[in-house]
Coordinates of N, CA and C in Angstrom, one line a residue:
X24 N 8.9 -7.2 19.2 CA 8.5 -8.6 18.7 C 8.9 -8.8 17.3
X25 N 9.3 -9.9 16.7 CA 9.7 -10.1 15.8 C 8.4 -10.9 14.8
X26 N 7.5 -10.2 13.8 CA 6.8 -11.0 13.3 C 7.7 -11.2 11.8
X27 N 7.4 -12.7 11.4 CA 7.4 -12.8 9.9 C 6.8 -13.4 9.3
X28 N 6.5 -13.0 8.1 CA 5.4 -12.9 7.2 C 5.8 -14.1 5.8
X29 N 5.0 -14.8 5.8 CA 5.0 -15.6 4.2 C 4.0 -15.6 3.4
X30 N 3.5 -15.2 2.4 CA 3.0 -14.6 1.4 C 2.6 -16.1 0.3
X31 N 1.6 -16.8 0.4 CA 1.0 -17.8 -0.4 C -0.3 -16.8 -1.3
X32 N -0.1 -17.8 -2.1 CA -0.9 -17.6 -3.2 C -1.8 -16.4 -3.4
X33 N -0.4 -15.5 -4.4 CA -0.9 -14.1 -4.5 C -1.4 -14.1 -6.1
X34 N -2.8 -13.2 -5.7 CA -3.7 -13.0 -6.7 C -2.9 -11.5 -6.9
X35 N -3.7 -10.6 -8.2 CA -3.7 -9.4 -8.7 C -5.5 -8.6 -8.7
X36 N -6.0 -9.6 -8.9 CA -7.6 -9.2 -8.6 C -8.4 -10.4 -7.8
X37 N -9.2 -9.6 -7.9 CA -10.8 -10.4 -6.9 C -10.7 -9.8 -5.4
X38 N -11.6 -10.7 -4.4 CA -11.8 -9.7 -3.7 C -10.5 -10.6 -2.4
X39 N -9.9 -11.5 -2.6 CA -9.1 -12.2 -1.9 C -7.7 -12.2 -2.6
X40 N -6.7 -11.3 -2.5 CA -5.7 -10.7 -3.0 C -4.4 -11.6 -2.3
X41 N -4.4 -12.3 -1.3 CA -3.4 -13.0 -1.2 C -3.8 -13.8 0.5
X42 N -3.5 -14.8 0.3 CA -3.2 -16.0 1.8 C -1.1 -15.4 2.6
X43 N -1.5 -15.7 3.8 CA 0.1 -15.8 4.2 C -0.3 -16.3 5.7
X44 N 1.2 -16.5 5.9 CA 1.4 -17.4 7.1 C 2.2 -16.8 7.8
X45 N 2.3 -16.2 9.3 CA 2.8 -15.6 10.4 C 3.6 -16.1 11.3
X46 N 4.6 -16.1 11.8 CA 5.3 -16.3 12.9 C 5.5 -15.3 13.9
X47 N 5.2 -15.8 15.0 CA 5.9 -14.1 16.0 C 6.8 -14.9 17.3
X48 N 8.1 -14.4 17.0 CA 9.3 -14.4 17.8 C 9.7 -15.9 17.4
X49 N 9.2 -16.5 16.4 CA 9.1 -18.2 16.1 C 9.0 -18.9 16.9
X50 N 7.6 -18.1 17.9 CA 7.5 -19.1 19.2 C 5.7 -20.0 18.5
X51 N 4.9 -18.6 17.7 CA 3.4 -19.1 17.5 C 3.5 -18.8 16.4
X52 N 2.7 -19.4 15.3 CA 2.5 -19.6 14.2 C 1.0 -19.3 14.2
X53 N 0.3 -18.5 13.2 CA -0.7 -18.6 12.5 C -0.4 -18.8 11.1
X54 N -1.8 -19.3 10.5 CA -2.0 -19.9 9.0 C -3.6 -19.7 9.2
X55 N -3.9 -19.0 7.6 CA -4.7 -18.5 7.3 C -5.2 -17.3 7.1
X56 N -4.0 -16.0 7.5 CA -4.1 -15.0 7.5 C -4.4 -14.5 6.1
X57 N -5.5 -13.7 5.6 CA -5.8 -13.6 4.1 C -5.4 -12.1 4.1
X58 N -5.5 -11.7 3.3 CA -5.2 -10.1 2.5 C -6.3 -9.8 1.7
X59 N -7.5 -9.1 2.0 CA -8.7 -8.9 1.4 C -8.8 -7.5 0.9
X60 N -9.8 -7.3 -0.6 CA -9.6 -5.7 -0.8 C -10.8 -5.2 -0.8
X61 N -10.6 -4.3 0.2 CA -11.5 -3.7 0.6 C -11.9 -2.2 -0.2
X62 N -12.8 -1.4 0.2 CA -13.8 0.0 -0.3 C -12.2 1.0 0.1
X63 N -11.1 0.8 0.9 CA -10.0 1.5 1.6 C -8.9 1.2 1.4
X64 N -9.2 -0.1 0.6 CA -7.9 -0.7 0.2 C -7.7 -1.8 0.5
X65 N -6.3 -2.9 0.5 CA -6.2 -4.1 1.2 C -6.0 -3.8 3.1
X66 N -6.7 -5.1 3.3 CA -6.9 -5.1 4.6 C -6.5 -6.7 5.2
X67 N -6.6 -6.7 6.2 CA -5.8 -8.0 7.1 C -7.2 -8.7 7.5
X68 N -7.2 -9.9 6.9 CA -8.1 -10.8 7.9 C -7.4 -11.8 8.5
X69 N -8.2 -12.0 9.8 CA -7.4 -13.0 10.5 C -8.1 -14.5 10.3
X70 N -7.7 -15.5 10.5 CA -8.8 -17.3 10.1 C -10.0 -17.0 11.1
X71 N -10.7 -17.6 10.2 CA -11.9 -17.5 11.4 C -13.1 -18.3 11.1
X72 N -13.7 -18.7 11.7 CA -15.1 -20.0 11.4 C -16.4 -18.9 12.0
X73 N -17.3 -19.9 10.8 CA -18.8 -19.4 10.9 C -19.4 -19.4 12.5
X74 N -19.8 -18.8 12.7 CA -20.9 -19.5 14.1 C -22.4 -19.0 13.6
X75 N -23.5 -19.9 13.2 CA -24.7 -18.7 12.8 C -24.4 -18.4 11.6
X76 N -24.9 -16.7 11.8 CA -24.5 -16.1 11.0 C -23.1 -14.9 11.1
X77 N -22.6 -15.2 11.5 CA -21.2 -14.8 12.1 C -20.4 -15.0 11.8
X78 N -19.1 -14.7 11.5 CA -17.6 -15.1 10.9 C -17.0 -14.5 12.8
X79 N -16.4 -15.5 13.4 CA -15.7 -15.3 14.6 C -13.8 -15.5 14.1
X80 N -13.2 -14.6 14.2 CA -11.8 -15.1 14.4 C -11.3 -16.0 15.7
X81 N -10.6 -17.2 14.8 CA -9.6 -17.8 15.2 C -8.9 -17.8 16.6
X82 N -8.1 -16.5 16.1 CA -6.9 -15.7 16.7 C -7.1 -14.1 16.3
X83 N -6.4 -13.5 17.1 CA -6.8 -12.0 17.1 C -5.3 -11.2 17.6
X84 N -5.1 -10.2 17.5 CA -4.2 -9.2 18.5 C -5.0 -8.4 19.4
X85 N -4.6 -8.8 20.6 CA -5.4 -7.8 21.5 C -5.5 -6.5 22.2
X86 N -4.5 -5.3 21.1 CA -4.4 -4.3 21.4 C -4.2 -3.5 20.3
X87 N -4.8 -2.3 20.3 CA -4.9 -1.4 19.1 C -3.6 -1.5 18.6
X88 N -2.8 -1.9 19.5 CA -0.7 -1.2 19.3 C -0.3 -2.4 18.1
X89 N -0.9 -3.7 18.9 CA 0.1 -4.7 18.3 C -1.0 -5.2 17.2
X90 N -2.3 -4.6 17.1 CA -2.2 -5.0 16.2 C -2.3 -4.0 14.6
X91 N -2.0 -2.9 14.9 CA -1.5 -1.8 13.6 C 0.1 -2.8 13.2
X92 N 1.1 -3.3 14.6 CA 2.2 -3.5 13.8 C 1.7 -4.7 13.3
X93 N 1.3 -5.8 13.6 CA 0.9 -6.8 13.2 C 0.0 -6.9 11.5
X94 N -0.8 -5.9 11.4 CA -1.5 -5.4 9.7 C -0.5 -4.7 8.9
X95 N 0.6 -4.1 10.2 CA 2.1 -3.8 9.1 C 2.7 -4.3 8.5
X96 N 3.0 -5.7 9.3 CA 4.0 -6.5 9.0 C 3.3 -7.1 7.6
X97 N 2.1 -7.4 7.8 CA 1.5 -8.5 6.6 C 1.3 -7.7 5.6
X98 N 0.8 -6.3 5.5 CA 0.4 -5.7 4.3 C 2.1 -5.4 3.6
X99 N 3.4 -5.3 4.3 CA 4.6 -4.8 3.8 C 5.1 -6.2 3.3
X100 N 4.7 -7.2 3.7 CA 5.2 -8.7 2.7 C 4.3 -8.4 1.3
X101 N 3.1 -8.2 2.1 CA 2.3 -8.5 0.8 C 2.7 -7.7 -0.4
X102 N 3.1 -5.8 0.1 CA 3.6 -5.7 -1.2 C 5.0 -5.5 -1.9
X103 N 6.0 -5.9 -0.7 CA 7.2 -6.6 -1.3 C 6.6 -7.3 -2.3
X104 N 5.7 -8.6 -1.8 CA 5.4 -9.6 -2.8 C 5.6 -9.3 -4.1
X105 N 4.4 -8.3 -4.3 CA 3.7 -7.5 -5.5 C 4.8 -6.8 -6.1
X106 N 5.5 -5.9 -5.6 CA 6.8 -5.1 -6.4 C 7.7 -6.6 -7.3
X107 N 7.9 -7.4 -6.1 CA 9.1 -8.4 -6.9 C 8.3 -9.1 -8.1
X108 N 7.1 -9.4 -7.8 CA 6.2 -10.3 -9.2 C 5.8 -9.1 -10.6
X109 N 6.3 -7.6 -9.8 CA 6.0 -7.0 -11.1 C 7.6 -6.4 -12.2
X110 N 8.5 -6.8 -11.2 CA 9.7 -6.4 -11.6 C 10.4 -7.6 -13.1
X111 N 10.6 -7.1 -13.8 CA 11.6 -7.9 -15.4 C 12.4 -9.3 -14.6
X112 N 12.2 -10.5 -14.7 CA 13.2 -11.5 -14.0 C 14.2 -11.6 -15.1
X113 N 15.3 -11.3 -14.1 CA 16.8 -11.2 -14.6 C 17.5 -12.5 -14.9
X114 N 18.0 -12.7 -16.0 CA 18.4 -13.8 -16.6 C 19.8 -13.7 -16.6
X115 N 20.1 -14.7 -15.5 CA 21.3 -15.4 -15.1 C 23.0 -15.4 -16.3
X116 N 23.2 -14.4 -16.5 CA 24.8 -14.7 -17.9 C 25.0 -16.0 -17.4
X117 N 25.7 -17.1 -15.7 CA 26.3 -17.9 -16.0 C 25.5 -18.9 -16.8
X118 N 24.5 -18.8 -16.6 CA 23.2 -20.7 -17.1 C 23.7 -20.4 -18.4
X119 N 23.7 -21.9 -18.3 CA 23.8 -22.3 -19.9 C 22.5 -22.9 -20.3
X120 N 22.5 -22.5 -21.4 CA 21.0 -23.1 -22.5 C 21.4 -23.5 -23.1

């Protein structure tokens, strides 16, 4: 399966470290997938609404398999993200100023 990952509004602290948005085989789309840090590290949340006292997901993966690749796919954007926002931005010789 082909997932890809887009990476919105990446933090460096708090307890909500970054939003992204999912495609799989560019047939389904999710939006709202968060990147939360947890006692183990960042972790995958999926959208999900209150019921009660409850947080119910949205959408889900429904097998241990797909969904380790699925928390792969998002945690390996997420820190692509983070390497390229920490890397020197290279200034272009042709631009002129």
């Amino acid at each position: 399966m082909d997932i890809k990952v887009k990476i919105h509004t990446l933090r460096t602290e708090g307890g909500r470290l970054a939003d992204a948005s999912v495609s799989l085989d560019g047939c389904f789309a999710i939006r709202g997938v968060r990147i939360v840090s947890g006692s183990k590290g960042p972790f995958v949340a999926m959208p999900s609404y209150k019921s009660g006292d409850q947080y119910r997901d949205v959408c889900f993966p429904c097998t241990k398999e797909f969904k380790q690749e699925f928390d792969r796919a998002v945690l390996d954007a997420y820190q692509q993200q983070l390497t390229q926002m920490q890397q020197p931005q290279e200034i272009d010789p042709t631009m002129n100023m």
